[in-house]
CSV table of C-alpha atoms in Angstrom, one decimal:
chain,number,residue,atom,x,y,z
V,5,MET,CA,-82.5,-91.8,-1.9
V,6,SER,CA,-84.2,-89.1,-3.8
V,7,ARG,CA,-81.3,-87.1,-3.7
V,8,HIS,CA,-78.9,-89.8,-5.1
V,9,ILE,CA,-81.1,-90.3,-7.9
V,10,THR,CA,-81.5,-86.1,-8.4
V,11,SER,CA,-77.5,-85.8,-8.4
V,12,ALA,CA,-77.4,-89.0,-10.6
V,13,ALA,CA,-80.0,-87.3,-13.1
V,14,CYS,CA,-78.0,-83.8,-13.0
V,15,ALA,CA,-75.0,-86.0,-14.1
V,16,VAL,CA,-76.6,-87.7,-16.8
V,17,SER,CA,-78.1,-84.4,-17.9
V,18,VAL,CA,-74.5,-82.7,-17.8
V,19,LEU,CA,-73.0,-85.6,-19.7
V,20,PHE,CA,-75.7,-85.4,-22.6
V,21,ALA,CA,-75.3,-81.5,-22.7
V,22,VAL,CA,-71.4,-82.2,-23.1
V,23,ALA,CA,-72.1,-85.0,-26.0
V,24,ILE,CA,-74.4,-82.6,-27.9
V,25,THR,CA,-72.1,-79.7,-27.5
V,26,ALA,CA,-68.8,-82.2,-29.0
V,27,ASP,CA,-71.4,-83.4,-31.7
V,28,ALA,CA,-72.3,-79.6,-32.6
V,29,VAL,CA,-68.6,-78.6,-32.5
V,30,ALA,CA,-67.7,-81.9,-34.7
V,31,GLN,CA,-70.3,-80.7,-37.2
V,32,THR,CA,-69.9,-77.2,-37.3
V,33,GLY,CA,-66.2,-76.7,-36.6
V,34,SER,CA,-66.5,-74.3,-33.6
V,35,ALA,CA,-68.3,-74.0,-30.4
V,36,PRO,CA,-71.8,-72.5,-30.4
V,37,VAL,CA,-71.9,-69.2,-28.7
V,38,THR,CA,-74.6,-68.2,-26.1
V,39,ALA,CA,-75.2,-64.5,-25.4
V,40,ILE,CA,-76.7,-63.0,-22.4
V,41,PRO,CA,-78.8,-60.1,-22.5
V,42,SER,CA,-77.2,-57.0,-20.7
V,43,ALA,CA,-78.3,-54.3,-19.2
V,44,THR,CA,-79.3,-51.0,-21.7
V,45,VAL,CA,-76.8,-48.7,-22.1
V,46,THR,CA,-77.8,-45.1,-22.4
V,47,GLY,CA,-74.1,-43.5,-23.1
V,48,PRO,CA,-71.9,-41.3,-21.3
V,49,GLU,CA,-73.4,-38.8,-18.8
V,50,PHE,CA,-72.3,-35.2,-17.5
V,51,ARG,CA,-73.6,-33.7,-14.6
V,52,ASP,CA,-73.6,-29.9,-14.8
V,53,PRO,CA,-71.7,-28.7,-11.4
V,54,LYS,CA,-73.7,-25.5,-11.4
V,55,THR,CA,-77.7,-26.7,-11.9
V,56,GLY,CA,-76.9,-30.7,-11.2
V,57,GLN,CA,-78.6,-31.4,-14.2
V,58,VAL,CA,-77.4,-34.9,-15.7
V,59,TRP,CA,-77.0,-34.9,-19.6
V,60,THR,CA,-76.9,-37.8,-21.5
V,61,PRO,CA,-77.3,-38.3,-25.4
V,62,GLU,CA,-81.1,-38.9,-25.1
V,63,ASN,CA,-82.1,-35.5,-23.6
V,64,VAL,CA,-79.0,-32.9,-24.9
V,65,GLY,CA,-80.7,-30.4,-26.9
V,66,LYS,CA,-84.2,-31.1,-25.8
V,67,ASP,CA,-84.8,-28.4,-23.5
V,68,ASP,CA,-87.4,-26.7,-25.7
V,69,LYS,CA,-85.1,-23.6,-25.8
V,70,PRO,CA,-84.3,-22.2,-29.3
V,71,LEU,CA,-80.3,-22.7,-30.0
V,72,SER,CA,-78.4,-19.5,-31.0
V,73,PRO,CA,-76.8,-19.4,-34.4
V,74,GLN,CA,-73.4,-19.9,-32.4
V,75,ASP,CA,-75.1,-23.3,-31.0
V,76,ARG,CA,-76.9,-24.7,-34.2
V,77,ALA,CA,-74.7,-27.3,-36.0
V,78,PHE,CA,-74.0,-26.8,-39.7
V,79,ASN,CA,-76.4,-28.7,-41.6
V,80,PRO,CA,-74.5,-29.3,-45.1
V,81,SER,CA,-77.5,-30.5,-46.9
V,82,GLY,CA,-79.4,-27.1,-46.3
V,83,GLN,CA,-76.7,-25.0,-47.8
V,84,THR,CA,-77.8,-23.4,-50.8
V,85,VAL,CA,-75.3,-23.0,-53.6
V,86,ASN,CA,-75.9,-21.6,-57.2
V,87,PRO,CA,-72.9,-23.3,-59.0
V,88,GLY,CA,-73.5,-21.3,-61.9
V,89,GLN,CA,-71.4,-21.4,-65.0
V,90,THR,CA,-68.2,-23.6,-65.3
V,91,VAL,CA,-64.9,-22.0,-63.6
V,92,ASP,CA,-62.1,-22.5,-66.3
V,93,GLU,CA,-58.5,-22.7,-64.9
V,94,LEU,CA,-54.8,-23.2,-66.2
V,95,PRO,CA,-53.0,-24.8,-63.2
V,96,GLN,CA,-49.3,-25.3,-63.0
V,97,ILE,CA,-48.4,-28.9,-63.4
V,98,ARG,CA,-45.5,-30.5,-61.5
V,99,GLN,CA,-43.5,-33.5,-63.0
V,100,VAL,CA,-43.5,-36.4,-60.4
V,101,GLY,CA,-42.1,-39.2,-62.5
V,102,THR,CA,-42.1,-41.5,-65.4
V,103,VAL,CA,-44.5,-44.0,-67.1
V,104,PRO,CA,-43.9,-46.2,-69.6
V,105,VAL,CA,-45.5,-45.5,-73.1
V,106,THR,CA,-48.3,-48.0,-73.1
V,107,ALA,CA,-51.1,-46.5,-74.8
V,108,GLY,CA,-52.8,-48.9,-77.6
V,109,ALA,CA,-56.0,-50.8,-78.0
V,110,THR,CA,-56.3,-51.2,-74.0
V,111,VAL,CA,-54.6,-48.7,-72.4
V,112,PRO,CA,-56.0,-44.9,-73.0
V,113,LEU,CA,-53.6,-42.1,-73.8
V,114,VAL,CA,-53.8,-40.3,-70.4
V,115,THR,CA,-55.1,-41.4,-67.0
V,116,LEU,CA,-56.1,-39.9,-63.9
V,117,ASP,CA,-55.6,-41.4,-60.7
V,118,ASN,CA,-55.0,-40.7,-56.7
V,119,VAL,CA,-57.7,-37.8,-56.5
V,120,SER,CA,-57.7,-36.0,-52.9
V,121,LEU,CA,-59.6,-33.5,-51.3
V,122,ASN,CA,-58.7,-31.2,-48.9
V,123,VAL,CA,-59.4,-27.7,-47.6
V,124,GLN,CA,-57.1,-24.7,-46.8
V,125,PRO,CA,-58.5,-22.9,-43.7
V,126,GLY,CA,-60.1,-19.6,-44.7
V,127,GLY,CA,-59.2,-20.1,-48.4
V,128,ARG,CA,-60.4,-22.8,-51.0
V,129,TRP,CA,-61.3,-26.5,-51.5
V,130,GLN,CA,-58.7,-28.1,-53.4
V,131,ALA,CA,-58.5,-31.0,-55.6
V,132,VAL,CA,-54.8,-32.8,-55.9
V,133,LEU,CA,-54.5,-35.1,-58.7
V,134,TYR,CA,-51.9,-37.3,-60.8
V,135,LEU,CA,-51.9,-37.5,-64.6
V,136,GLN,CA,-50.2,-40.0,-66.6
V,137,ASN,CA,-49.5,-39.3,-70.4
V,138,ASN,CA,-49.2,-43.0,-71.9
V,139,SER,CA,-48.5,-41.8,-75.1
V,140,ALA,CA,-45.4,-41.6,-77.4
V,141,ASN,CA,-46.4,-37.6,-78.0
V,142,GLY,CA,-46.8,-34.7,-75.7
V,143,LEU,CA,-50.5,-34.1,-75.1
V,144,SER,CA,-52.7,-30.8,-73.4
V,145,PRO,CA,-55.5,-32.7,-71.7
V,146,VAL,CA,-58.5,-31.4,-70.7
V,147,ILE,CA,-59.8,-32.3,-67.5
V,148,GLY,CA,-63.4,-32.0,-65.6
V,149,CYS,CA,-63.8,-31.8,-61.8
V,150,GLY,CA,-67.1,-31.3,-59.9
V,151,PHE,CA,-67.0,-30.4,-56.4
V,152,THR,CA,-70.4,-31.9,-54.9
V,153,ASN,CA,-72.2,-31.9,-51.4
V,154,GLY,CA,-74.5,-34.6,-51.1
V,155,GLY,CA,-74.9,-35.4,-54.3
V,156,ASN,CA,-75.5,-32.0,-55.3
V,157,LEU,CA,-73.2,-30.0,-57.7
V,158,VAL,CA,-71.4,-27.1,-55.6
V,159,GLN,CA,-68.8,-26.3,-58.5
V,160,ASN,CA,-68.0,-27.4,-62.0
V,161,THR,CA,-64.5,-27.0,-63.0
V,162,ARG,CA,-62.6,-27.3,-66.4
V,163,ILE,CA,-59.0,-27.6,-66.4
V,164,SER,CA,-56.9,-27.2,-69.3
V,165,LEU,CA,-53.4,-28.1,-68.9
V,166,PRO,CA,-50.1,-27.3,-70.8
V,167,ILE,CA,-48.7,-29.9,-72.8
V,168,VAL,CA,-47.7,-33.1,-70.8
V,169,ALA,CA,-44.5,-34.6,-72.3
V,170,ALA,CA,-44.8,-38.4,-73.7
V,171,GLY,CA,-44.3,-41.0,-70.8
V,172,THR,CA,-44.6,-38.6,-67.8
V,173,ARG,CA,-46.8,-38.2,-64.7
V,174,VAL,CA,-47.6,-34.9,-63.4
V,175,GLY,CA,-49.4,-33.4,-60.1
V,176,ILE,CA,-51.9,-31.0,-60.5
V,177,VAL,CA,-53.6,-28.8,-57.7
V,178,VAL,CA,-57.1,-27.7,-58.8
V,179,SER,CA,-59.0,-24.7,-56.9
V,180,GLY,CA,-62.5,-25.2,-56.0
V,181,PRO,CA,-65.1,-23.1,-54.1
V,182,GLY,CA,-64.4,-21.2,-51.1
V,183,SER,CA,-64.2,-22.9,-47.7
V,184,GLU,CA,-67.1,-21.4,-46.6
V,185,VAL,CA,-69.0,-23.7,-48.9
V,186,PHE,CA,-69.4,-27.2,-47.4
V,187,VAL,CA,-67.9,-30.0,-50.3
V,188,ASP,CA,-67.9,-33.8,-49.3
V,189,SER,CA,-66.5,-35.5,-52.7
V,190,VAL,CA,-64.8,-34.1,-55.8
V,191,SER,CA,-65.2,-36.3,-59.0
V,192,CYS,CA,-62.6,-35.8,-62.1
V,193,ASN,CA,-62.7,-37.0,-65.4
V,194,ILE,CA,-60.7,-36.5,-68.6
V,195,VAL,CA,-62.4,-34.4,-71.1
V,196,SER,CA,-60.0,-34.8,-73.9
V,197,PRO,CA,-57.9,-36.0,-75.8
């Protein structure tokens, strides 16, 4: 008899739980989610076939041996660069399209967009940017670009452009510091007009 009562009590408990779950779904619009703690994952392992040592992310590089310069990871925040004076550049421009002449009270004479940063292996860092002359006149804009690493200035460049025709969009490649120096961002702005 106690088995029958226990089974009935279990059935009532299950129905009660289903009713509560259905009520929760009706109130929130989604079923509650339950998570079960899983075993801690330590990450990938590698067994050295010669020594039998098992390497994991927790023990790599912690054998108290000094690292050789070849094995030492480059620390970009540890580099020391003297930005010195501003580099003046007179780059070539390439017309890539036309834009409507819309300069006025709410539209600037010239605008910059799509600035990208890349490096030429064994060469220099480069910023590629696009300038639009929104005015009805030809202009010779001056652009300032700052190549930085972790917020620290690496090189400041001043770009003086030849006359950009009215209503044109041009592409510009700006040379930065040598590729032996780490750069993580470049910021460019119109200095004049």
